[in-house]
């Protein structure tokens, strides 16, 4: 029974309808450990040997390629899964369905796997942040991870997985292009790297500033139109004017971090326009 709680989701209440409970902690805890081993295993036995095919002499560069390859693999997989969930849900490009018929107590099997595994991944990223070589924005990244974890856990517990799904989709896409651009850079394909970085620089403001701002606007304006804004845990209702302010505060903090990183992106764009190649301004010369 204990192993089952770790390997499979709990609280099935009907056909493709799952609730939430204390046993979900077992599943998330297992996947924090599993992601650590998956990352290490895939880096050592898949991505590092693949880097060797390009005869990369530097051990450090092969390590960086392996790290970014795992990140690229993860974000590609989970962004695609998140988009599939959103496309088949009422909230597909319709923010009103974050709030209509709230609380959304029961979620589908795939949504629950997706949400809990994403939560486990971000817990695991706290560990990764301290084993990879530190960058100049280490504290900003740590704050970002903590805010992300708080939002994931809170939205799951308070039955706001629809809005959580949308935020994750907004955030994950740009990271696919960034990690892929870094891989190309380490492999020596500087011109192709610049093109992929250009796509990253286009998708970042669209997803992380425009679309994410729409989600923030929805959280600030739309709830009173569809909710009674009452605290009734027995009915699964947790959204009040006070909790609304907490969510908005966390969203705005996240947005400030996004603007901080967007300024770094602009610095790289200026370098490329001046005839240089794209470089990660957060890293040291190596």
PDB file of C-alpha atoms in Angstrom:
ATOM      1  CA  UNK A   1       0.000   0.000   0.000  1.00  0.00           C
ATOM      2  CA  UNK A   2       2.792   2.466   0.783  1.00  0.00           C
ATOM      3  CA  UNK A   3       4.574   1.766  -2.503  1.00  0.00           C
ATOM      4  CA  UNK A   4       1.290   2.165  -4.364  1.00  0.00           C
ATOM      5  CA  UNK A   5       0.775   5.643  -2.891  1.00  0.00           C
ATOM      6  CA  UNK A   6       4.281   6.582  -4.053  1.00  0.00           C
ATOM      7  CA  UNK A   7       3.929   5.203  -7.584  1.00  0.00           C
ATOM      8  CA  UNK A   8       0.285   5.925  -8.416  1.00  0.00           C
ATOM      9  CA  UNK A   9      -2.115   8.782  -7.707  1.00  0.00           C
ATOM     10  CA  UNK A  10      -4.743   8.337  -4.984  1.00  0.00           C
ATOM     11  CA  UNK A  11      -8.352   9.401  -4.314  1.00  0.00           C
ATOM     12  CA  UNK A  12     -10.249   8.111  -7.335  1.00  0.00           C
ATOM     13  CA  UNK A  13     -13.924   9.053  -6.915  1.00  0.00           C
ATOM     14  CA  UNK A  14     -15.359   8.202 -10.309  1.00  0.00           C
ATOM     15  CA  UNK A  15     -14.557   7.713 -13.963  1.00  0.00           C
ATOM     16  CA  UNK A  16     -11.526   9.921 -14.584  1.00  0.00           C
ATOM     17  CA  UNK A  17     -12.351  11.979 -11.483  1.00  0.00           C
ATOM     18  CA  UNK A  18      -9.729  12.379  -8.779  1.00  0.00           C
ATOM     19  CA  UNK A  19      -9.794  14.298  -5.526  1.00  0.00           C
ATOM     20  CA  UNK A  20      -6.981  15.485  -3.265  1.00  0.00           C
ATOM     21  CA  UNK A  21      -5.645  14.384   0.100  1.00  0.00           C
ATOM     22  CA  UNK A  22      -2.716  13.676   2.385  1.00  0.00           C
ATOM     23  CA  UNK A  23      -1.588  10.629   0.368  1.00  0.00           C
ATOM     24  CA  UNK A  24      -0.590  12.975  -2.472  1.00  0.00           C
ATOM     25  CA  UNK A  25       2.456  13.871  -0.365  1.00  0.00           C
ATOM     26  CA  UNK A  26       3.766  10.308  -0.851  1.00  0.00           C
ATOM     27  CA  UNK A  27       3.530  10.639  -4.635  1.00  0.00           C
ATOM     28  CA  UNK A  28       5.221  14.067  -4.716  1.00  0.00           C
ATOM     29  CA  UNK A  29       7.973  12.919  -2.338  1.00  0.00           C
ATOM     30  CA  UNK A  30       8.684   9.871  -4.495  1.00  0.00           C
ATOM     31  CA  UNK A  31       8.943  11.974  -7.649  1.00  0.00           C
ATOM     32  CA  UNK A  32      11.303  14.487  -6.020  1.00  0.00           C
ATOM     33  CA  UNK A  33      13.698  11.549  -5.534  1.00  0.00           C
ATOM     34  CA  UNK A  34      12.831   9.972  -8.900  1.00  0.00           C
ATOM     35  CA  UNK A  35      13.558  13.185 -10.822  1.00  0.00           C
ATOM     36  CA  UNK A  36      16.936  13.405  -9.065  1.00  0.00           C
ATOM     37  CA  UNK A  37      17.857   9.896 -10.221  1.00  0.00           C
ATOM     38  CA  UNK A  38      16.340  10.376 -13.687  1.00  0.00           C
ATOM     39  CA  UNK A  39      18.339  13.563 -14.157  1.00  0.00           C
ATOM     40  CA  UNK A  40      21.586  11.923 -13.021  1.00  0.00           C
ATOM     41  CA  UNK A  41      20.967   8.742 -15.040  1.00  0.00           C
ATOM     42  CA  UNK A  42      19.949  10.462 -18.275  1.00  0.00           C
ATOM     43  CA  UNK A  43      22.850  12.919 -18.013  1.00  0.00           C
ATOM     44  CA  UNK A  44      25.411  10.157 -17.458  1.00  0.00           C
ATOM     45  CA  UNK A  45      24.141   7.438 -19.792  1.00  0.00           C
ATOM     46  CA  UNK A  46      22.324   9.347 -22.553  1.00  0.00           C
ATOM     47  CA  UNK A  47      23.207  13.037 -22.854  1.00  0.00           C
ATOM     48  CA  UNK A  48      26.927  12.939 -21.956  1.00  0.00           C
ATOM     49  CA  UNK A  49      27.627  10.120 -24.465  1.00  0.00           C
ATOM     50  CA  UNK A  50      25.649  12.075 -27.079  1.00  0.00           C
ATOM     51  CA  UNK A  51      27.852  15.120 -26.391  1.00  0.00           C
ATOM     52  CA  UNK A  52      30.845  12.847 -26.906  1.00  0.00           C
ATOM     53  CA  UNK A  53      29.730  12.251 -30.502  1.00  0.00           C
ATOM     54  CA  UNK A  54      30.662  15.889 -31.210  1.00  0.00           C
ATOM     55  CA  UNK A  55      34.136  15.270 -29.717  1.00  0.00           C
ATOM     56  CA  UNK A  56      33.674  17.921 -27.028  1.00  0.00           C
ATOM     57  CA  UNK A  57      37.038  17.849 -25.217  1.00  0.00           C
ATOM     58  CA  UNK A  58      35.995  19.838 -22.151  1.00  0.00           C
ATOM     59  CA  UNK A  59      34.479  17.813 -19.314  1.00  0.00           C
ATOM     60  CA  UNK A  60      32.782  20.973 -18.060  1.00  0.00           C
ATOM     61  CA  UNK A  61      31.145  21.606 -21.443  1.00  0.00           C
ATOM     62  CA  UNK A  62      29.903  18.009 -21.648  1.00  0.00           C
ATOM     63  CA  UNK A  63      28.410  18.457 -18.174  1.00  0.00           C
ATOM     64  CA  UNK A  64      26.677  21.685 -19.267  1.00  0.00           C
ATOM     65  CA  UNK A  65      25.319  20.015 -22.413  1.00  0.00           C
ATOM     66  CA  UNK A  66      23.970  17.117 -20.340  1.00  0.00           C
ATOM     67  CA  UNK A  67      22.340  19.519 -17.833  1.00  0.00           C
ATOM     68  CA  UNK A  68      20.669  21.581 -20.550  1.00  0.00           C
ATOM     69  CA  UNK A  69      19.613  18.481 -22.511  1.00  0.00           C
ATOM     70  CA  UNK A  70      17.707  17.150 -19.517  1.00  0.00           C
ATOM     71  CA  UNK A  71      16.044  20.541 -18.974  1.00  0.00           C
ATOM     72  CA  UNK A  72      15.134  20.758 -22.673  1.00  0.00           C
ATOM     73  CA  UNK A  73      13.709  17.215 -22.567  1.00  0.00           C
ATOM     74  CA  UNK A  74      11.674  17.940 -19.420  1.00  0.00           C
ATOM     75  CA  UNK A  75      10.198  21.254 -20.565  1.00  0.00           C
ATOM     76  CA  UNK A  76       9.368  19.950 -24.036  1.00  0.00           C
ATOM     77  CA  UNK A  77       7.528  16.972 -22.548  1.00  0.00           C
ATOM     78  CA  UNK A  78       5.627  18.848 -19.835  1.00  0.00           C
ATOM     79  CA  UNK A  79       4.831  21.932 -21.907  1.00  0.00           C
ATOM     80  CA  UNK A  80       3.322  19.633 -24.564  1.00  0.00           C
ATOM     81  CA  UNK A  81       1.375  17.733 -21.905  1.00  0.00           C
ATOM     82  CA  UNK A  82       0.188  20.977 -20.305  1.00  0.00           C
ATOM     83  CA  UNK A  83      -1.000  22.331 -23.654  1.00  0.00           C
ATOM     84  CA  UNK A  84      -2.826  19.049 -24.358  1.00  0.00           C
ATOM     85  CA  UNK A  85      -4.622  19.326 -20.999  1.00  0.00           C
ATOM     86  CA  UNK A  86      -5.529  22.972 -21.563  1.00  0.00           C
ATOM     87  CA  UNK A  87      -6.668  22.363 -25.161  1.00  0.00           C
ATOM     88  CA  UNK A  88      -9.100  19.696 -23.919  1.00  0.00           C
ATOM     89  CA  UNK A  89     -10.362  21.835 -21.034  1.00  0.00           C
ATOM     90  CA  UNK A  90     -12.955  24.638 -20.787  1.00  0.00           C
ATOM     91  CA  UNK A  91     -10.274  27.226 -19.921  1.00  0.00           C
ATOM     92  CA  UNK A  92      -8.561  26.990 -23.337  1.00  0.00           C
ATOM     93  CA  UNK A  93      -7.961  30.719 -24.027  1.00  0.00           C
ATOM     94  CA  UNK A  94     -10.973  31.585 -21.859  1.00  0.00           C
ATOM     95  CA  UNK A  95     -10.067  32.979 -18.449  1.00  0.00           C
ATOM     96  CA  UNK A  96     -13.684  33.050 -17.248  1.00  0.00           C
ATOM     97  CA  UNK A  97     -13.537  29.280 -16.801  1.00  0.00           C
ATOM     98  CA  UNK A  98     -10.912  29.675 -14.099  1.00  0.00           C
ATOM     99  CA  UNK A  99     -13.826  30.913 -11.974  1.00  0.00           C
ATOM    100  CA  UNK A 100     -17.045  29.504 -13.507  1.00  0.00           C
ATOM    101  CA  UNK A 101     -18.337  26.505 -11.506  1.00  0.00           C
ATOM    102  CA  UNK A 102     -15.629  26.925  -8.870  1.00  0.00           C
ATOM    103  CA  UNK A 103     -14.629  24.922  -6.859  1.00  0.00           C
ATOM    104  CA  UNK A 104     -13.192  22.442  -9.376  1.00  0.00           C
ATOM    105  CA  UNK A 105     -12.682  19.743  -6.768  1.00  0.00           C
ATOM    106  CA  UNK A 106     -12.281  16.760  -9.091  1.00  0.00           C
ATOM    107  CA  UNK A 107      -9.656  16.649 -11.817  1.00  0.00           C
ATOM    108  CA  UNK A 108      -8.797  14.115 -14.509  1.00  0.00           C
ATOM    109  CA  UNK A 109      -6.144  11.401 -14.125  1.00  0.00           C
ATOM    110  CA  UNK A 110      -3.731  13.068 -16.564  1.00  0.00           C
ATOM    111  CA  UNK A 111      -4.181  16.472 -14.912  1.00  0.00           C
ATOM    112  CA  UNK A 112      -3.411  15.071 -11.473  1.00  0.00           C
ATOM    113  CA  UNK A 113      -0.269  13.258 -12.688  1.00  0.00           C
ATOM    114  CA  UNK A 114       0.813  16.414 -14.519  1.00  0.00           C
ATOM    115  CA  UNK A 115       0.209  18.751 -11.570  1.00  0.00           C
ATOM    116  CA  UNK A 116       1.821  16.614  -8.887  1.00  0.00           C
ATOM    117  CA  UNK A 117       4.845  15.768 -11.055  1.00  0.00           C
ATOM    118  CA  UNK A 118       5.341  19.442 -11.869  1.00  0.00           C
ATOM    119  CA  UNK A 119       5.192  20.201  -8.134  1.00  0.00           C
ATOM    120  CA  UNK A 120       7.782  17.491  -7.442  1.00  0.00           C
ATOM    121  CA  UNK A 121      10.014  18.829 -10.224  1.00  0.00           C
ATOM    122  CA  UNK A 122      10.100  22.334  -8.738  1.00  0.00           C
ATOM    123  CA  UNK A 123      10.908  20.997  -5.281  1.00  0.00           C
ATOM    124  CA  UNK A 124      13.725  19.018  -6.899  1.00  0.00           C
ATOM    125  CA  UNK A 125      14.953  22.158  -8.678  1.00  0.00           C
ATOM    126  CA  UNK A 126      15.865  23.647  -5.295  1.00  0.00           C
ATOM    127  CA  UNK A 127      18.399  20.806  -4.999  1.00  0.00           C
ATOM    128  CA  UNK A 128      19.573  21.232  -8.608  1.00  0.00           C
ATOM    129  CA  UNK A 129      20.097  24.953  -8.073  1.00  0.00           C
ATOM    130  CA  UNK A 130      22.668  24.138  -5.380  1.00  0.00           C
ATOM    131  CA  UNK A 131      24.546  21.381  -7.242  1.00  0.00           C
ATOM    132  CA  UNK A 132      24.946  23.187 -10.577  1.00  0.00           C
ATOM    133  CA  UNK A 133      27.526  25.941 -10.928  1.00  0.00           C
ATOM    134  CA  UNK A 134      26.136  29.139  -9.400  1.00  0.00           C
ATOM    135  CA  UNK A 135      25.163  31.995 -11.697  1.00  0.00           C
ATOM    136  CA  UNK A 136      24.894  35.698 -10.939  1.00  0.00           C
ATOM    137  CA  UNK A 137      21.117  35.429 -10.521  1.00  0.00           C
ATOM    138  CA  UNK A 138      21.260  32.585  -7.984  1.00  0.00           C
ATOM    139  CA  UNK A 139      19.142  34.384  -5.364  1.00  0.00           C
ATOM    140  CA  UNK A 140      16.587  35.463  -7.984  1.00  0.00           C
ATOM    141  CA  UNK A 141      16.321  31.862  -9.190  1.00  0.00           C
ATOM    142  CA  UNK A 142      15.889  30.594  -5.631  1.00  0.00           C
ATOM    143  CA  UNK A 143      13.115  33.134  -5.008  1.00  0.00           C
ATOM    144  CA  UNK A 144      11.490  32.130  -8.297  1.00  0.00           C
ATOM    145  CA  UNK A 145      11.505  28.450  -7.310  1.00  0.00           C
ATOM    146  CA  UNK A 146      10.046  29.169  -3.859  1.00  0.00           C
ATOM    147  CA  UNK A 147       7.230  31.317  -5.314  1.00  0.00           C
ATOM    148  CA  UNK A 148       6.496  28.655  -7.938  1.00  0.00           C
ATOM    149  CA  UNK A 149       6.260  25.931  -5.291  1.00  0.00           C
ATOM    150  CA  UNK A 150       3.959  28.053  -3.089  1.00  0.00           C
ATOM    151  CA  UNK A 151       1.674  28.778  -6.055  1.00  0.00           C
ATOM    152  CA  UNK A 152       1.579  25.133  -7.156  1.00  0.00           C
ATOM    153  CA  UNK A 153       0.805  23.756  -3.694  1.00  0.00           C
ATOM    154  CA  UNK A 154      -1.725  26.495  -2.871  1.00  0.00           C
ATOM    155  CA  UNK A 155      -3.578  26.291  -6.203  1.00  0.00           C
ATOM    156  CA  UNK A 156      -3.743  22.493  -5.958  1.00  0.00           C
ATOM    157  CA  UNK A 157      -5.055  22.527  -2.389  1.00  0.00           C
ATOM    158  CA  UNK A 158      -7.582  25.309  -3.050  1.00  0.00           C
ATOM    159  CA  UNK A 159      -8.908  23.754  -6.294  1.00  0.00           C
ATOM    160  CA  UNK A 160      -7.416  26.248  -8.746  1.00  0.00           C
ATOM    161  CA  UNK A 161      -5.609  23.774 -10.992  1.00  0.00           C
ATOM    162  CA  UNK A 162      -7.028  25.371 -14.153  1.00  0.00           C
ATOM    163  CA  UNK A 163      -5.246  28.653 -13.566  1.00  0.00           C
ATOM    164  CA  UNK A 164      -2.144  26.745 -12.459  1.00  0.00           C
ATOM    165  CA  UNK A 165      -2.148  24.780 -15.714  1.00  0.00           C
ATOM    166  CA  UNK A 166      -2.299  28.037 -17.698  1.00  0.00           C
ATOM    167  CA  UNK A 167       0.540  29.669 -15.750  1.00  0.00           C
ATOM    168  CA  UNK A 168       2.771  26.612 -16.214  1.00  0.00           C
ATOM    169  CA  UNK A 169       2.116  26.612 -19.975  1.00  0.00           C
ATOM    170  CA  UNK A 170       3.043  30.313 -20.116  1.00  0.00           C
ATOM    171  CA  UNK A 171       6.297  29.705 -18.256  1.00  0.00           C
ATOM    172  CA  UNK A 172       7.534  26.439 -19.800  1.00  0.00           C
ATOM    173  CA  UNK A 173       7.653  27.313 -23.516  1.00  0.00           C
ATOM    174  CA  UNK A 174      10.455  29.891 -23.360  1.00  0.00           C
ATOM    175  CA  UNK A 175      12.646  27.486 -21.371  1.00  0.00           C
ATOM    176  CA  UNK A 176      12.491  24.944 -24.212  1.00  0.00           C
ATOM    177  CA  UNK A 177      14.104  27.438 -26.591  1.00  0.00           C
ATOM    178  CA  UNK A 178      16.593  28.751 -24.020  1.00  0.00           C
ATOM    179  CA  UNK A 179      17.940  25.316 -23.109  1.00  0.00           C
ATOM    180  CA  UNK A 180      18.085  24.269 -26.786  1.00  0.00           C
ATOM    181  CA  UNK A 181      19.980  27.479 -27.670  1.00  0.00           C
ATOM    182  CA  UNK A 182      22.495  26.746 -24.903  1.00  0.00           C
ATOM    183  CA  UNK A 183      23.036  23.197 -26.198  1.00  0.00           C
ATOM    184  CA  UNK A 184      23.734  24.580 -29.699  1.00  0.00           C
ATOM    185  CA  UNK A 185      26.124  27.138 -28.189  1.00  0.00           C
ATOM    186  CA  UNK A 186      28.119  24.487 -26.341  1.00  0.00           C
ATOM    187  CA  UNK A 187      28.248  22.328 -29.507  1.00  0.00           C
ATOM    188  CA  UNK A 188      29.697  25.237 -31.460  1.00  0.00           C
ATOM    189  CA  UNK A 189      26.705  26.018 -33.682  1.00  0.00           C
ATOM    190  CA  UNK A 190      26.773  29.737 -32.866  1.00  0.00           C
ATOM    191  CA  UNK A 191      24.743  30.943 -35.865  1.00  0.00           C
ATOM    192  CA  UNK A 192      21.939  28.415 -35.322  1.00  0.00           C
ATOM    193  CA  UNK A 193      22.115  29.226 -31.605  1.00  0.00           C
ATOM    194  CA  UNK A 194      21.443  32.884 -32.418  1.00  0.00           C
ATOM    195  CA  UNK A 195      18.351  31.920 -34.455  1.00  0.00           C
ATOM    196  CA  UNK A 196      16.954  29.736 -31.656  1.00  0.00           C
ATOM    197  CA  UNK A 197      17.778  32.460 -29.135  1.00  0.00           C
ATOM    198  CA  UNK A 198      15.852  34.863 -31.374  1.00  0.00           C
ATOM    199  CA  UNK A 199      12.793  32.582 -31.121  1.00  0.00           C
ATOM    200  CA  UNK A 200      13.282  32.472 -27.346  1.00  0.00           C
ATOM    201  CA  UNK A 201      13.451  36.291 -27.265  1.00  0.00           C
ATOM    202  CA  UNK A 202      10.162  36.469 -29.218  1.00  0.00           C
ATOM    203  CA  UNK A 203       8.241  33.890 -27.179  1.00  0.00           C
ATOM    204  CA  UNK A 204       9.425  35.196 -23.780  1.00  0.00           C
ATOM    205  CA  UNK A 205       7.530  38.535 -23.840  1.00  0.00           C
ATOM    206  CA  UNK A 206       4.485  36.962 -25.524  1.00  0.00           C
ATOM    207  CA  UNK A 207       4.068  34.163 -22.980  1.00  0.00           C
ATOM    208  CA  UNK A 208       5.669  35.532 -19.809  1.00  0.00           C
ATOM    209  CA  UNK A 209       4.530  39.127 -20.053  1.00  0.00           C
ATOM    210  CA  UNK A 210       1.471  39.412 -22.326  1.00  0.00           C
ATOM    211  CA  UNK A 211      -0.320  36.107 -21.619  1.00  0.00           C
ATOM    212  CA  UNK A 212       0.785  35.977 -17.987  1.00  0.00           C
ATOM    213  CA  UNK A 213      -0.450  39.567 -17.495  1.00  0.00           C
ATOM    214  CA  UNK A 214      -3.841  38.480 -18.856  1.00  0.00           C
ATOM    215  CA  UNK A 215      -3.935  35.785 -16.151  1.00  0.00           C
ATOM    216  CA  UNK A 216      -3.039  38.379 -13.502  1.00  0.00           C
ATOM    217  CA  UNK A 217      -5.767  40.697 -14.835  1.00  0.00           C
ATOM    218  CA  UNK A 218      -8.269  37.834 -14.687  1.00  0.00           C
ATOM    219  CA  UNK A 219      -7.314  37.093 -11.066  1.00  0.00           C
ATOM    220  CA  UNK A 220      -7.745  40.767 -10.128  1.00  0.00           C
ATOM    221  CA  UNK A 221     -10.995  41.537 -11.965  1.00  0.00           C
ATOM    222  CA  UNK A 222     -13.077  38.474 -12.837  1.00  0.00           C
ATOM    223  CA  UNK A 223     -13.605  36.453  -9.592  1.00  0.00           C
ATOM    224  CA  UNK A 224     -16.402  38.654  -8.089  1.00  0.00           C
ATOM    225  CA  UNK A 225     -18.431  38.130 -11.283  1.00  0.00           C
ATOM    226  CA  UNK A 226     -18.557  34.348 -10.814  1.00  0.00           C
ATOM    227  CA  UNK A 227     -17.736  33.596  -7.153  1.00  0.00           C
ATOM    228  CA  UNK A 228     -19.321  34.413  -3.827  1.00  0.00           C
ATOM    229  CA  UNK A 229     -15.759  34.988  -2.469  1.00  0.00           C
ATOM    230  CA  UNK A 230     -16.514  33.044   0.739  1.00  0.00           C
ATOM    231  CA  UNK A 231     -14.199  30.880   2.840  1.00  0.00           C
ATOM    232  CA  UNK A 232     -16.018  27.518   3.054  1.00  0.00           C
ATOM    233  CA  UNK A 233     -13.454  24.675   3.214  1.00  0.00           C
ATOM    234  CA  UNK A 234     -16.193  22.076   3.719  1.00  0.00           C
ATOM    235  CA  UNK A 235     -17.427  22.947   0.209  1.00  0.00           C
ATOM    236  CA  UNK A 236     -13.937  23.279  -1.274  1.00  0.00           C
ATOM    237  CA  UNK A 237     -14.120  27.087  -1.435  1.00  0.00           C
ATOM    238  CA  UNK A 238     -10.991  28.986  -0.463  1.00  0.00           C
ATOM    239  CA  UNK A 239     -11.076  32.125  -2.613  1.00  0.00           C
ATOM    240  CA  UNK A 240     -11.794  35.292  -0.621  1.00  0.00           C
ATOM    241  CA  UNK A 241     -10.688  38.932  -1.058  1.00  0.00           C
ATOM    242  CA  UNK A 242      -7.762  38.136   1.275  1.00  0.00           C
ATOM    243  CA  UNK A 243      -6.559  35.042  -0.611  1.00  0.00           C
ATOM    244  CA  UNK A 244      -7.053  36.971  -3.854  1.00  0.00           C
ATOM    245  CA  UNK A 245      -4.527  39.548  -2.610  1.00  0.00           C
ATOM    246  CA  UNK A 246      -2.071  36.781  -1.707  1.00  0.00           C
ATOM    247  CA  UNK A 247      -2.292  35.244  -5.191  1.00  0.00           C
ATOM    248  CA  UNK A 248      -1.936  38.657  -6.833  1.00  0.00           C
ATOM    249  CA  UNK A 249       1.065  39.480  -4.659  1.00  0.00           C
ATOM    250  CA  UNK A 250       2.828  36.232  -5.631  1.00  0.00           C
ATOM    251  CA  UNK A 251       1.971  36.747  -9.308  1.00  0.00           C
ATOM    252  CA  UNK A 252       3.352  40.282  -9.223  1.00  0.00           C
ATOM    253  CA  UNK A 253       6.565  39.122  -7.521  1.00  0.00           C
ATOM    254  CA  UNK A 254       6.933  36.536 -10.269  1.00  0.00           C
ATOM    255  CA  UNK A 255       6.323  39.228 -12.866  1.00  0.00           C
ATOM    256  CA  UNK A 256       9.037  41.452 -11.361  1.00  0.00           C
ATOM    257  CA  UNK A 257      11.504  38.559 -11.647  1.00  0.00           C
ATOM    258  CA  UNK A 258      10.428  38.059 -15.266  1.00  0.00           C
ATOM    259  CA  UNK A 259      11.165  41.715 -16.055  1.00  0.00           C
ATOM    260  CA  UNK A 260      14.560  41.414 -14.338  1.00  0.00           C
ATOM    261  CA  UNK A 261      15.466  38.504 -16.621  1.00  0.00           C
ATOM    262  CA  UNK A 262      13.937  40.240 -19.657  1.00  0.00           C
ATOM    263  CA  UNK A 263      16.451  43.077 -19.167  1.00  0.00           C
ATOM    264  CA  UNK A 264      19.206  40.444 -19.385  1.00  0.00           C
ATOM    265  CA  UNK A 265      17.637  39.101 -22.590  1.00  0.00           C
ATOM    266  CA  UNK A 266      17.661  42.599 -24.078  1.00  0.00           C
ATOM    267  CA  UNK A 267      21.400  42.865 -23.274  1.00  0.00           C
ATOM    268  CA  UNK A 268      22.043  39.689 -25.277  1.00  0.00           C
ATOM    269  CA  UNK A 269      19.868  40.941 -28.161  1.00  0.00           C
ATOM    270  CA  UNK A 270      21.909  44.159 -28.287  1.00  0.00           C
ATOM    271  CA  UNK A 271      25.129  42.092 -28.393  1.00  0.00           C
ATOM    272  CA  UNK A 272      23.826  39.978 -31.276  1.00  0.00           C
ATOM    273  CA  UNK A 273      22.724  43.073 -33.214  1.00  0.00           C
ATOM    274  CA  UNK A 274      26.239  44.448 -32.733  1.00  0.00           C
ATOM    275  CA  UNK A 275      27.649  41.381 -34.478  1.00  0.00           C
ATOM    276  CA  UNK A 276      28.493  39.213 -31.463  1.00  0.00           C
ATOM    277  CA  UNK A 277      27.072  35.780 -30.671  1.00  0.00           C
ATOM    278  CA  UNK A 278      24.434  35.102 -28.019  1.00  0.00           C
ATOM    279  CA  UNK A 279      25.892  34.526 -24.553  1.00  0.00           C
ATOM    280  CA  UNK A 280      24.177  33.872 -21.226  1.00  0.00           C
ATOM    281  CA  UNK A 281      24.919  37.096 -19.309  1.00  0.00           C
ATOM    282  CA  UNK A 282      24.208  35.281 -16.019  1.00  0.00           C
ATOM    283  CA  UNK A 283      27.209  32.961 -16.435  1.00  0.00           C
ATOM    284  CA  UNK A 284      30.920  33.590 -15.996  1.00  0.00           C
ATOM    285  CA  UNK A 285      33.291  33.664 -18.989  1.00  0.00           C
ATOM    286  CA  UNK A 286      33.626  29.862 -19.045  1.00  0.00           C
TER     287      UNK A 286
END
